[in-house]
Short mmCIF file of C-alpha atoms and ligand atoms in Angstrom, two decimals:
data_model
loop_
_atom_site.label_atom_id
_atom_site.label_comp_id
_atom_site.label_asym_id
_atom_site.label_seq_id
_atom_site.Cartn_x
_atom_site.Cartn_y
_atom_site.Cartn_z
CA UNK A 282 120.31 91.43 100.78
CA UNK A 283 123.64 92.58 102.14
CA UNK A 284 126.23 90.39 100.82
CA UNK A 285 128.96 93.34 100.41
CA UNK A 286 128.89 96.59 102.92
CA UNK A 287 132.40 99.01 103.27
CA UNK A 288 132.95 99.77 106.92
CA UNK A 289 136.34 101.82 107.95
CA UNK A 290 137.27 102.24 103.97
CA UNK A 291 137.37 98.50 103.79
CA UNK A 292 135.47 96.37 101.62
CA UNK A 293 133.63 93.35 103.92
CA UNK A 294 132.18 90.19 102.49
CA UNK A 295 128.96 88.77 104.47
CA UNK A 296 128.79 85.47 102.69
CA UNK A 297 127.14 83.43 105.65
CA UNK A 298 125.20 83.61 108.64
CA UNK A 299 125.95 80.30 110.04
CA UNK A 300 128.53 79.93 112.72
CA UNK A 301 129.05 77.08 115.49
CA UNK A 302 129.83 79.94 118.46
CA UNK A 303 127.63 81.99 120.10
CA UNK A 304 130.54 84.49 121.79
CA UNK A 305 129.67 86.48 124.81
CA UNK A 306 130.37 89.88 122.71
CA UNK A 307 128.71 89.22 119.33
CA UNK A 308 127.70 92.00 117.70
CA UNK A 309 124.92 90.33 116.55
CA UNK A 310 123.62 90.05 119.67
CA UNK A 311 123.39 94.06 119.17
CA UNK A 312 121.85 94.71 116.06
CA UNK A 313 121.38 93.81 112.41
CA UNK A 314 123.66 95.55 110.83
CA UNK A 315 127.52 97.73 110.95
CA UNK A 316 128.10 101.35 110.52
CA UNK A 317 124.92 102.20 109.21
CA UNK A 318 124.96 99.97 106.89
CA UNK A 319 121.52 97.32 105.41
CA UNK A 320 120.37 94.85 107.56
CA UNK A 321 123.37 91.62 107.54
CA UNK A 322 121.21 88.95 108.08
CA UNK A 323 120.94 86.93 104.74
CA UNK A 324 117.49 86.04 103.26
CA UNK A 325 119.16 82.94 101.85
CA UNK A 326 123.13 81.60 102.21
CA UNK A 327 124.33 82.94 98.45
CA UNK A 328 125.94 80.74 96.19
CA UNK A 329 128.79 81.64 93.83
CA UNK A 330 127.15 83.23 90.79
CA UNK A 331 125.66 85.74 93.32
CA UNK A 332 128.69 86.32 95.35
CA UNK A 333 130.17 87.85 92.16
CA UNK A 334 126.91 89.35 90.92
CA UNK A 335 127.20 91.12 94.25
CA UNK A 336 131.08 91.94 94.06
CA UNK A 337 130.60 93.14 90.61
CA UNK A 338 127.55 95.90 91.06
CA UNK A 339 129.35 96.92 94.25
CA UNK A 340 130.98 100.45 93.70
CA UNK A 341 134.61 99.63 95.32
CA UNK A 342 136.43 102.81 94.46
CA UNK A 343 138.87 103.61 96.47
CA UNK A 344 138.79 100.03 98.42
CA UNK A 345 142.00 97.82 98.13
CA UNK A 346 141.22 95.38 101.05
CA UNK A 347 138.87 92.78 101.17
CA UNK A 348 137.61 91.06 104.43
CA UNK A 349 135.59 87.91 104.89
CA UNK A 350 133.90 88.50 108.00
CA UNK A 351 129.91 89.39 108.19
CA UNK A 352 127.50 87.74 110.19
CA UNK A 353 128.59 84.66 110.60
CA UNK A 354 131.72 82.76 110.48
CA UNK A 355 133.09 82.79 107.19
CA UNK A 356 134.80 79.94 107.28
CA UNK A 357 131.82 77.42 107.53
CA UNK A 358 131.92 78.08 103.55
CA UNK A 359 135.21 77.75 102.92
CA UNK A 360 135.65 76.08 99.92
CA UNK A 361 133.31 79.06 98.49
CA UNK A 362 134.94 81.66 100.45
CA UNK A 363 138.07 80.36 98.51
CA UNK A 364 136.58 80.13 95.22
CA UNK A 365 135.35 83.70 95.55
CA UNK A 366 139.28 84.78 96.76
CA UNK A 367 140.58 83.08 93.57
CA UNK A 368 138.16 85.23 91.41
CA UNK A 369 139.21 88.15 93.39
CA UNK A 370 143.00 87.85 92.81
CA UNK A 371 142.56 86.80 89.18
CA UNK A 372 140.40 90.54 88.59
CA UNK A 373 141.90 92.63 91.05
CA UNK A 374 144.66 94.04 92.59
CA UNK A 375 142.73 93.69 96.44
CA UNK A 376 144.49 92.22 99.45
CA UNK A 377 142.55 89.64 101.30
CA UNK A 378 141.97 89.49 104.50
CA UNK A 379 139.86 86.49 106.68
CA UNK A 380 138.58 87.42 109.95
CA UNK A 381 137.78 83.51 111.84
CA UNK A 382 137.16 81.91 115.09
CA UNK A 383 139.89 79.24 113.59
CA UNK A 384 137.64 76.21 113.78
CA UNK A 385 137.63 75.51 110.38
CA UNK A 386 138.94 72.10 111.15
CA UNK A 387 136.07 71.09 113.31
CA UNK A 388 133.86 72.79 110.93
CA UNK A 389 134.84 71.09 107.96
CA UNK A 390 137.20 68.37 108.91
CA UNK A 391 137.19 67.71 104.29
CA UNK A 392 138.58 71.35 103.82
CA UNK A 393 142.34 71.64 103.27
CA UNK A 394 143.76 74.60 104.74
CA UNK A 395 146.53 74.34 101.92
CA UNK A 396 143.86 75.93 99.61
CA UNK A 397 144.61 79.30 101.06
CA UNK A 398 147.94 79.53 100.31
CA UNK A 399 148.70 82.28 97.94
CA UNK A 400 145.38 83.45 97.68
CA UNK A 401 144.39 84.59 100.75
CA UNK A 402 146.73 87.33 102.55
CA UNK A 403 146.11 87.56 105.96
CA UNK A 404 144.29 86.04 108.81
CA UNK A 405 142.62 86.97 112.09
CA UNK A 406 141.80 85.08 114.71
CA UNK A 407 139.30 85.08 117.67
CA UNK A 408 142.00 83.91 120.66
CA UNK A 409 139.11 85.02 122.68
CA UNK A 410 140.80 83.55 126.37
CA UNK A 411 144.00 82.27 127.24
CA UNK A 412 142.57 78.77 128.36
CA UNK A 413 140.44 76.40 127.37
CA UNK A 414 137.87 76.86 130.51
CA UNK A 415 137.82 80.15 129.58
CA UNK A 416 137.75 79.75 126.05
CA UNK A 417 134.70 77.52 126.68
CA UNK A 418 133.21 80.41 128.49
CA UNK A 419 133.43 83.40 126.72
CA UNK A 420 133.10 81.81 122.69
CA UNK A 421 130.54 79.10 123.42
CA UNK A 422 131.50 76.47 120.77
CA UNK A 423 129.45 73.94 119.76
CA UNK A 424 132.26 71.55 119.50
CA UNK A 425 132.96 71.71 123.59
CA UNK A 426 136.28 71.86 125.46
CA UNK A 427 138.52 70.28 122.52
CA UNK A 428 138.02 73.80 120.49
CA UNK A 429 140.08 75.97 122.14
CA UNK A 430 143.27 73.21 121.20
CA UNK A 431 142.11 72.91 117.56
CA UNK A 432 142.10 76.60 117.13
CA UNK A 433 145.75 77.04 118.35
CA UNK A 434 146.30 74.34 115.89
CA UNK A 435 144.62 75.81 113.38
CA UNK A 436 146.48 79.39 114.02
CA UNK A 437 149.77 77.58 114.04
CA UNK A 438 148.92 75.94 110.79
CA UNK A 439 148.47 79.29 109.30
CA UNK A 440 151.29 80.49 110.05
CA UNK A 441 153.39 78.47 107.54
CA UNK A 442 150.04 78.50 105.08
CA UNK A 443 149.36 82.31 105.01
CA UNK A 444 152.18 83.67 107.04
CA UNK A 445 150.89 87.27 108.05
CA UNK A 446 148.50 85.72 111.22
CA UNK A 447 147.13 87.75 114.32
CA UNK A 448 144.99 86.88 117.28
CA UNK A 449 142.38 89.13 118.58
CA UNK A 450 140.63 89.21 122.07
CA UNK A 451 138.24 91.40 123.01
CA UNK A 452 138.78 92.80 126.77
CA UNK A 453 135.38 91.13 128.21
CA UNK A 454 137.67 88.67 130.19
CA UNK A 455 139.91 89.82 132.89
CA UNK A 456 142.86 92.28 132.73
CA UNK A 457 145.04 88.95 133.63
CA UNK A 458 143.88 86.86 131.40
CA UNK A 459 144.46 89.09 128.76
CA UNK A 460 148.28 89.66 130.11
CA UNK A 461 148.21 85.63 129.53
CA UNK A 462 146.69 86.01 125.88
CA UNK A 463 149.84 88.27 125.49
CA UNK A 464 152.09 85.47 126.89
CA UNK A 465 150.58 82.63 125.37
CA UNK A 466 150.70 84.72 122.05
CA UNK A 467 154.61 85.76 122.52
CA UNK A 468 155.29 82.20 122.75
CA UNK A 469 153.44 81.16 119.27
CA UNK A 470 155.30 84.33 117.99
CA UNK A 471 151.75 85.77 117.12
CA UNK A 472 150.92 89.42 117.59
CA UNK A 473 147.76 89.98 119.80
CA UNK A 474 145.69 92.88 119.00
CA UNK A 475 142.83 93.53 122.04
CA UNK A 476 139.93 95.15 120.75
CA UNK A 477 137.38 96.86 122.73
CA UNK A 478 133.58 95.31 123.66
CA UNK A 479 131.57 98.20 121.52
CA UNK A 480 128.81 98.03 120.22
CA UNK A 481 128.50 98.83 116.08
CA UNK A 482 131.78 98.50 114.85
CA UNK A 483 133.57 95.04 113.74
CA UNK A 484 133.48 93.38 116.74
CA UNK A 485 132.54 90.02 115.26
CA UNK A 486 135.03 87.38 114.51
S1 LIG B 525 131.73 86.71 117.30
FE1 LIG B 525 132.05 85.54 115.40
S2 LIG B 525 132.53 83.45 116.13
FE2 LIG B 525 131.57 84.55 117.85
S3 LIG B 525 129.36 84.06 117.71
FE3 LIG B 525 129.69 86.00 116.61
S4 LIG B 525 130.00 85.39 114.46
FE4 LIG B 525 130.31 83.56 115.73
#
């Protein structure tokens, strides 16, 4: 199974399928897999030992940044995602990079976001809609109308945790709503990068 695939001459990490969301653009809606790479869809959620087995066997020349993304929401295994990061930084050189919907905290309400200080580098997250109707709309949480709030929270949060933090939407809502993803991300002093609704690239959390 697929647990590490390079895509754009980055290395990815697809440690989970699970995720509470089931956004209107999902790539997995699509397909199975990214760039031509093997199938994503995990026989079995990995633990640990194979998470490294995996990183280890994988050829990474060439590759300096790691992202926790995949098929799935990374962040419903945090506390492994984190272990794995802290293995990472203690062998390598890599910067790391976590791509989220930011509902970690409704996820996991136990994990403590202070774990990712120093260890993870940056992170991206799904803004999605510049509301929380919308929001409801167009990511589909499982948690209801309270998750939009959380994940402004959350992004907030990171911020002061991780420091180098960017929203993403991707431009399947309205040309005014994203102008309001722009405002709404001015005023958190986040940048906003809108990505486009393709099909077979990384347009997945
Ligand atoms: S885009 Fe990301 S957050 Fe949305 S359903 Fe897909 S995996 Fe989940």
């Amino acid at each position: 199974m697929t647990i590490f695939y390079e895509f754009g001459g980055k290395l990815y990490a697809n440690i989970t399928n699970k995720c509470p969301c089931a956004c209107v653009f999902c790539i997995r809606k699509n397909g199975d897999s990214i760039g031509g790479n093997d199938s994503l869809w995990l026989s079995h959620e990995p633990d640990i030992e194979e998470i490294i087995s995996a990183y280890e066997a994988f050829d990474k020349t060439g590759l300096s940044d790691l992202v926790f993304c995949g098929y799935g929401e990374p962040m419903t295994r945090a506390d492994i995602r984190i272990e794995f990061a802290k293995y990472v930084k203690e062998h390598t050189d890599m910067t790391i990079r976590v791509n989220t919907n930011g509902l970690v905290p409704l996820i996991d309400p136990d994990f403590d976001t202070e774990k990712m200080r120093g260890v993870i580098d940056s992170v991206s997250i799904s803004l999605n809609a510049p509301d929380k109707e919308s929001y409801l709309e167009v990511t589909k949480p499982k948690f209801g109308i309270d998750s939009f709030d959380v994940m402004l929270q959350f992004a907030k949060k990171m911020k002061d945790v991780v420091g180098d933090v960017a929203f993403t939407v991707v431009d399947v809502i309205s040309e005014e709503q994203i102008s309001a993803c722009q405002e709404l991300s001015d005023d958190l002093g986040i940048p906003l990068r809108v990505r486009h609704n393709v099909t077979n690239n990384e347009s997945y959390t």
